Coordinates of C-alpha atoms and ligand atoms in Angstrom, one line a residue:
X553 CA 18.0 -6.4 134.4
X554 CA 14.6 -6.3 136.2
X555 CA 15.2 -2.9 137.8
X556 CA 15.5 -1.2 134.3
X557 CA 12.6 -2.8 132.5
X558 CA 11.3 0.4 131.2
X559 CA 14.2 0.5 128.5
X560 CA 13.7 -1.3 125.3
X561 CA 15.5 -4.5 124.9
X562 CA 18.3 -5.0 122.1
X563 CA 19.2 -8.8 120.8
X564 CA 21.9 -9.2 118.4
X565 CA 24.1 -12.0 117.5
X566 CA 27.5 -12.9 115.5
X567 CA 28.7 -16.2 114.3
X568 CA 32.1 -17.5 115.3
X569 CA 33.3 -18.0 111.7
X570 CA 36.7 -16.7 111.6
X571 CA 38.3 -12.9 112.9
X572 CA 35.1 -10.2 111.9
X573 CA 35.7 -8.3 108.9
X574 CA 34.9 -4.7 108.5
X575 CA 31.9 -5.1 107.0
X576 CA 30.8 -7.1 110.7
X577 CA 32.4 -3.9 112.4
X578 CA 31.3 -1.0 110.7
X579 CA 27.6 -2.8 110.0
X580 CA 26.9 -4.2 113.2
X581 CA 29.2 -4.3 116.2
X582 CA 30.4 -0.7 116.5
X583 CA 27.1 0.2 116.7
X584 CA 26.4 -2.4 119.3
X585 CA 28.3 -0.3 122.1
X586 CA 27.1 3.1 122.0
X587 CA 23.6 1.4 122.3
X588 CA 24.2 0.0 125.8
X589 CA 23.1 3.2 127.5
X590 CA 20.1 3.8 125.6
X591 CA 18.8 0.3 126.1
X592 CA 19.0 -3.4 127.9
X593 CA 21.5 -5.0 125.3
X594 CA 21.9 -8.7 125.2
X595 CA 24.3 -9.8 122.8
X596 CA 25.7 -13.1 121.9
X597 CA 28.0 -15.4 119.7
X598 CA 25.6 -17.5 117.9
X599 CA 28.3 -21.0 118.0
X600 CA 25.0 -23.2 116.9
X601 CA 24.3 -21.0 114.0
X602 CA 28.0 -21.4 112.7
X603 CA 27.6 -25.7 112.5
X604 CA 24.7 -25.2 109.5
X605 CA 28.2 -25.0 107.6
X606 CA 30.7 -27.6 108.4
X607 CA 32.9 -26.5 111.4
X608 CA 36.5 -27.7 112.4
X609 CA 35.3 -28.5 116.2
X610 CA 38.8 -27.0 117.3
X611 CA 38.9 -24.1 115.4
X612 CA 35.4 -23.5 116.3
X613 CA 36.2 -23.7 119.9
X614 CA 39.1 -21.0 119.3
X615 CA 37.0 -18.9 117.5
X616 CA 34.1 -18.7 119.8
X617 CA 36.6 -17.5 122.5
X618 CA 38.1 -15.3 119.4
X619 CA 34.8 -13.5 118.9
X620 CA 34.2 -13.2 122.4
X621 CA 36.8 -11.2 123.5
X622 CA 36.8 -8.8 120.1
X623 CA 33.2 -8.4 121.1
X624 CA 34.5 -7.1 124.4
X625 CA 37.2 -5.0 123.0
X626 CA 34.8 -3.5 120.8
X627 CA 33.7 -2.0 123.7
X628 CA 30.7 -4.4 125.5
X629 CA 30.9 -3.5 128.7
X630 CA 29.5 -6.0 131.1
X631 CA 28.6 -3.9 133.9
X632 CA 25.7 -2.7 131.1
X633 CA 25.1 -5.7 128.6
X634 CA 24.7 -9.3 128.9
X635 CA 27.3 -11.2 126.2
X636 CA 27.3 -15.3 126.2
X637 CA 27.8 -18.0 123.9
X638 CA 24.6 -19.2 122.6
X639 CA 25.0 -23.2 122.9
X640 CA 25.4 -22.0 126.9
X641 CA 21.7 -21.3 127.0
X642 CA 19.6 -24.3 126.3
X643 CA 16.2 -22.0 125.8
X644 CA 16.9 -21.0 122.1
X645 CA 17.4 -24.6 121.1
X646 CA 14.0 -25.1 122.4
X647 CA 12.3 -22.1 121.6
X648 CA 13.5 -22.8 118.2
X649 CA 11.9 -26.2 118.1
X650 CA 8.2 -24.5 119.1
X651 CA 9.0 -21.5 116.3
X652 CA 9.7 -24.1 113.6
X653 CA 6.4 -25.5 113.9
X654 CA 5.1 -22.4 113.4
X655 CA 6.6 -21.7 110.2
X656 CA 6.2 -23.0 106.9
X657 CA 8.5 -24.6 104.4
X658 CA 7.5 -22.1 101.6
X659 CA 8.8 -19.4 104.0
X660 CA 12.3 -21.1 104.6
X661 CA 12.3 -22.0 101.1
X662 CA 12.0 -18.2 100.1
X663 CA 14.9 -16.8 102.4
X664 CA 18.0 -16.5 99.9
X665 CA 20.8 -16.9 102.4
X666 CA 19.7 -20.1 102.3
X667 CA 19.8 -20.3 98.3
X668 CA 23.0 -18.9 98.2
X669 CA 24.7 -21.1 100.9
X670 CA 23.4 -23.8 99.3
X671 CA 24.2 -23.0 96.2
X672 CA 28.3 -22.1 98.3
X673 CA 27.8 -25.5 99.4
X674 CA 26.0 -28.4 97.6
X675 CA 27.3 -31.2 99.3
X676 CA 25.9 -30.4 102.7
X677 CA 22.5 -28.5 102.3
X678 CA 21.9 -29.6 105.7
X679 CA 18.1 -29.3 107.1
X680 CA 20.0 -26.9 110.2
X681 CA 21.1 -24.4 107.1
X682 CA 17.4 -24.6 106.1
X683 CA 15.7 -23.7 109.4
X684 CA 18.7 -21.4 110.6
X685 CA 16.8 -18.7 110.4
X686 CA 14.0 -20.3 113.3
X687 CA 16.8 -20.4 115.1
X688 CA 17.7 -16.6 114.9
X689 CA 14.0 -15.8 115.1
X690 CA 14.5 -18.2 118.4
X691 CA 17.5 -15.8 119.8
X692 CA 15.6 -12.8 119.5
X693 CA 12.2 -13.7 120.6
X694 CA 13.3 -15.7 123.7
X695 CA 14.4 -12.1 125.2
X696 CA 11.2 -10.6 123.5
X697 CA 13.9 -7.8 122.0
X698 CA 12.4 -4.5 120.7
X699 CA 15.1 -3.7 118.2
X700 CA 17.8 -5.9 116.3
X701 CA 20.9 -3.9 115.6
X702 CA 22.1 -5.8 112.2
X703 CA 23.5 -5.1 108.4
X704 CA 21.4 -5.1 105.9
X705 CA 21.7 -9.0 105.0
X706 CA 20.3 -9.8 107.4
X707 CA 16.8 -7.6 106.9
X708 CA 15.1 -10.7 105.6
X709 CA 15.6 -12.9 108.2
X710 CA 13.9 -10.0 110.7
X711 CA 11.2 -9.9 108.6
X712 CA 10.7 -13.5 109.0
X713 CA 11.2 -13.2 112.7
X714 CA 8.3 -10.7 112.3
X715 CA 5.8 -13.3 110.2
X716 CA 6.5 -16.0 112.9
X717 CA 5.6 -13.8 116.1
X718 CA 2.7 -12.4 114.3
X719 CA 1.7 -16.1 113.6
X720 CA 2.1 -17.4 117.0
X721 CA 0.2 -14.4 118.7
X722 CA -2.6 -15.1 116.2
X723 CA -2.9 -18.4 117.2
X724 CA -1.9 -18.4 120.9
X725 CA -2.8 -15.0 121.7
X726 CA -0.7 -12.0 122.0
X727 CA 2.7 -12.5 123.7
X728 CA 5.7 -11.9 121.4
X729 CA 6.7 -8.3 120.7
X730 CA 7.2 -7.6 116.8
X731 CA 11.2 -7.1 117.1
X732 CA 11.9 -4.2 114.2
X733 CA 16.0 -4.0 112.5
X734 CA 18.0 -1.2 114.0
X735 CA 20.3 -0.5 110.6
X736 CA 22.9 2.3 110.5
X737 CA 22.4 4.9 108.0
X738 CA 25.7 4.8 106.5
X739 CA 27.8 1.4 106.3
X740 CA 24.6 -1.5 106.7
X741 CA 26.3 -3.1 103.7
X742 CA 30.3 -3.1 103.1
X743 CA 31.2 -4.8 100.1
X744 CA 34.0 -6.8 98.7
X745 CA 37.5 -4.8 97.9
X746 CA 37.8 -6.9 94.8
X747 CA 33.9 -6.7 93.4
X748 CA 32.3 -4.0 95.1
X749 CA 29.0 -5.0 93.9
X750 CA 29.0 -8.2 96.4
X751 CA 29.0 -8.0 100.0
X752 CA 32.3 -8.2 102.0
X753 CA 32.3 -11.9 103.8
X754 CA 34.6 -14.0 105.6
X755 CA 34.1 -16.9 103.5
X756 CA 35.6 -14.8 100.2
X757 CA 38.0 -16.7 98.7
X758 CA 40.2 -13.8 97.6
X759 CA 42.3 -12.4 101.1
X760 CA 42.1 -9.2 99.3
X761 CA 38.6 -9.0 99.2
X762 CA 38.1 -8.3 103.3
X763 CA 39.8 -6.3 105.4
X764 CA 39.7 -8.0 109.3
X765 CA 39.6 -6.7 112.2
X766 CA 42.7 -8.0 113.5
X767 CA 44.5 -7.2 110.6
X768 CA 47.9 -5.5 110.7
X769 CA 48.0 -1.5 109.2
X770 CA 50.5 -2.9 106.3
X771 CA 47.9 -5.1 105.4
X772 CA 45.4 -2.7 106.0
X773 CA 46.6 -0.5 103.4
X774 CA 47.8 -3.1 101.2
X775 CA 44.1 -4.4 100.8
X776 CA 43.0 -1.0 100.5
X777 CA 45.7 -0.1 97.5
X778 CA 44.4 -3.0 95.6
X779 CA 40.6 -2.0 96.0
X780 CA 39.2 -2.2 92.3
X781 CA 38.2 1.3 91.9
X782 CA 37.1 2.9 88.1
X783 CA 38.8 4.6 85.7
X784 CA 37.9 8.5 86.5
X785 CA 39.8 9.2 89.1
X786 CA 37.6 11.4 91.0
X787 CA 36.7 10.9 94.6
X788 CA 33.2 11.4 94.1
X789 CA 29.9 9.3 95.3
X790 CA 28.2 8.5 92.3
X791 CA 26.1 5.8 90.8
X792 CA 28.1 3.3 89.0
X793 CA 31.1 4.0 91.0
X794 CA 30.6 1.3 93.3
X795 CA 34.3 0.5 94.2
X796 CA 34.5 4.2 95.4
X797 CA 31.2 4.4 97.0
X798 CA 32.3 1.7 99.3
X799 CA 35.4 3.5 100.1
X800 CA 34.4 6.5 100.9
X801 CA 31.3 4.8 103.0
X802 CA 34.8 2.9 104.8
X803 CA 36.3 6.2 105.5
X804 CA 33.2 8.4 106.7
X805 CA 32.4 5.5 108.7
X806 CA 35.5 5.0 110.7
X807 CA 36.5 9.2 110.7
X808 CA 33.0 10.6 111.5
X809 CA 33.5 12.9 107.9
X810 CA 30.7 13.0 105.3
X811 CA 30.7 12.2 102.2
X812 CA 30.7 16.3 100.7
X813 CA 33.7 16.5 103.5
X814 CA 35.4 13.3 101.6
X815 CA 34.9 15.1 98.3
X816 CA 36.4 18.3 99.1
X817 CA 39.2 16.5 101.3
X818 CA 40.2 14.6 97.9
X819 CA 39.5 17.1 95.5
X820 CA 42.1 17.0 92.8
X821 CA 43.8 14.0 94.0
X822 CA 44.1 10.6 92.5
X823 CA 43.0 7.9 93.7
X824 CA 46.2 6.5 95.1
X825 CA 46.2 9.0 97.8
X826 CA 42.6 8.5 98.7
X827 CA 42.9 5.0 99.1
X828 CA 46.2 5.4 101.4
X829 CA 44.3 7.6 103.5
X830 CA 41.7 5.2 103.8
X831 CA 43.8 2.3 104.4
X832 CA 45.7 4.8 107.6
X833 CA 42.2 5.6 109.0
X834 CA 41.1 2.1 109.2
X835 CA 44.1 0.7 110.8
X836 CA 44.2 3.9 113.6
X837 CA 40.4 3.4 114.0
X838 CA 40.7 -0.1 114.8
X839 CA 44.3 -0.4 116.5
X840 CA 43.1 0.7 120.2
X841 CA 40.6 -2.2 119.9
X842 CA 43.5 -4.8 118.8
X843 CA 45.8 -3.7 121.8
X844 CA 42.4 -4.6 124.2
X845 CA 41.9 -7.8 122.4
X846 CA 45.4 -9.1 122.8
X847 CA 45.0 -8.9 126.7
X848 CA 41.7 -10.3 126.6
X849 CA 42.5 -13.2 124.9
X850 CA 45.2 -14.0 126.7
X851 CA 43.5 -14.4 129.6
X852 CA 41.3 -17.4 129.1
X853 CA 40.4 -17.3 132.8
X854 CA 38.9 -14.0 132.7
X855 CA 36.9 -14.7 129.6
X856 CA 35.4 -17.6 131.1
X857 CA 34.4 -16.1 134.2
X858 CA 32.8 -13.5 132.2
X859 CA 30.6 -15.5 129.5
X860 CA 29.5 -17.6 133.0
X861 CA 28.1 -15.1 134.4
X862 CA 26.3 -13.6 131.3
X863 CA 25.1 -17.5 130.3
X864 CA 23.2 -17.5 134.0
X865 CA 21.7 -14.0 133.5
X866 CA 20.7 -15.2 130.0
X867 CA 19.2 -18.1 130.7
X868 CA 17.5 -16.7 133.7
X869 CA 15.8 -13.9 131.7
X870 CA 15.0 -16.3 128.5
X871 CA 13.1 -19.1 130.6
X872 CA 11.0 -17.0 132.4
X873 CA 9.9 -16.4 128.9
X874 CA 10.2 -19.5 126.9
X875 CA 8.1 -21.1 130.2
X876 CA 5.2 -19.2 129.6
X877 CA 5.7 -20.5 125.6
X878 CA 5.5 -23.8 126.9
X879 CA 2.0 -22.8 128.7
X880 CA 0.4 -21.5 126.2
X881 CA 1.1 -24.4 123.6
X882 CA -0.6 -26.4 125.8
X883 CA 3.0 -28.5 127.4
X884 CA 2.0 -30.1 130.7
X885 CA 4.2 -27.5 133.4
X886 CA 7.3 -29.3 134.6
X887 CA 7.0 -28.8 138.4
Ligands
LIG1771 P1 26.8 -12.9 110.7 O1 27.4 -13.5 111.7 O2 27.1 -13.5 109.0 O3 27.6 -10.9 110.7 C1 27.2 -10.6 111.9 C2 26.8 -9.3 111.4 O4 27.1 -8.1 110.6 C3 26.5 -7.9 109.4 N1 27.1 -7.7 108.3 C4 27.5 -6.7 107.4 N2 27.4 -5.5 107.4 C5 27.4 -4.7 106.9 N3 28.1 -5.1 105.9 C6 28.7 -6.0 105.7 N4 29.8 -6.4 104.3 C7 28.4 -7.3 106.4 N5 28.6 -8.7 106.5 C8 28.2 -8.8 107.9 C9 25.6 -8.8 110.1 O5 24.4 -7.9 108.9 C10 25.1 -8.9 111.0 O6 24.2 -8.0 111.8 N6 22.2 -14.5 111.3 C11 23.3 -14.0 111.5 C12 23.6 -14.0 113.3 C13 22.6 -14.1 114.3 C14 21.8 -13.1 114.5 C15 21.0 -13.4 115.6 C16 21.8 -11.5 114.4 C17 22.4 -15.2 114.9 N7 21.0 -14.5 115.9 C18 19.8 -12.8 115.9 C19 20.4 -10.8 115.0 C20 20.0 -11.2 115.8 C21 24.6 -13.7 111.0 O7 24.6 -14.7 110.3 O8 25.3 -12.5 111.0

């Protein structure tokens, strides 16, 4: 990456906890590909974050490879970007320890995702779940990233990352860049199809609440048809119409049409027509990616070649930064 160091650096990651949702796709990963021309991009499958919630080891390994192949299929180009697996690059865990000594217990206690997840998994409120945002800060700061493309639900973690970086800079002298969130104007929070006031999430127990990006066309259409809407029968973006607003956001994201154009297109038509159109548009949009994915996941040797090369680049880049952090905090040079 050295030759392009004038370009800003982007970092983002995603948990391999199952097939990505349409929310992950629209809110985050579909934006990652187009950023590659303007920025130096570093992307990561964050398997170490995933184990803050209990995982079946066999499934986690499969899901991590699936996540890797999906990201390639969604347009990450290894000629331009780095796409690696978090547990392969030791600097993340190393920096995480140092940052955790610069993070307050009170700050972590305020993280809404910690509160939500500890309610969801009351039998396993482990220390990793609590310090999860510190590892996320380490992911970002190990590359001194300028921008972090994420959905709205990660904004609080990003703010904490900035606070940690700022505190470190005050204690040890200016060093870390304060990263900015990069949140898309439309689609930063795709909602559940069944409870449209809640975020669409992989962990939802109702399978109709969530479109997975490997769902086939019939499944996608069926889920859209069952989406909860309102009794007004008018395709219009307005307060209180959460279900329709969500479907309009999804439709807009995959077709590029703005809300006014969508309202015109469905004027005088019922929700049935609209839901079918949304389902078809989503399925058509995802199909080429699904075809690429099927080829990639069948070629494990190729995937290994890809992540091995990226792991090495990520380690080389982040090691330089973490080595400097070690010096700043007063560790004796190892060699
Ligand atoms: P994760 O794996 O939960 O989600 C990955 C990305 O998808 C976005 N997202 C959504 N966007 C819109 N609507 C939704 N319903 C929706 N659901 C998820 C998330 O905002 C995220 O951008 N902690 C992170 C992973 C992470 C990370 C990082 C991200 C670890 N280290 C460093 C950025 C930088 C997470 O759990 O995302």
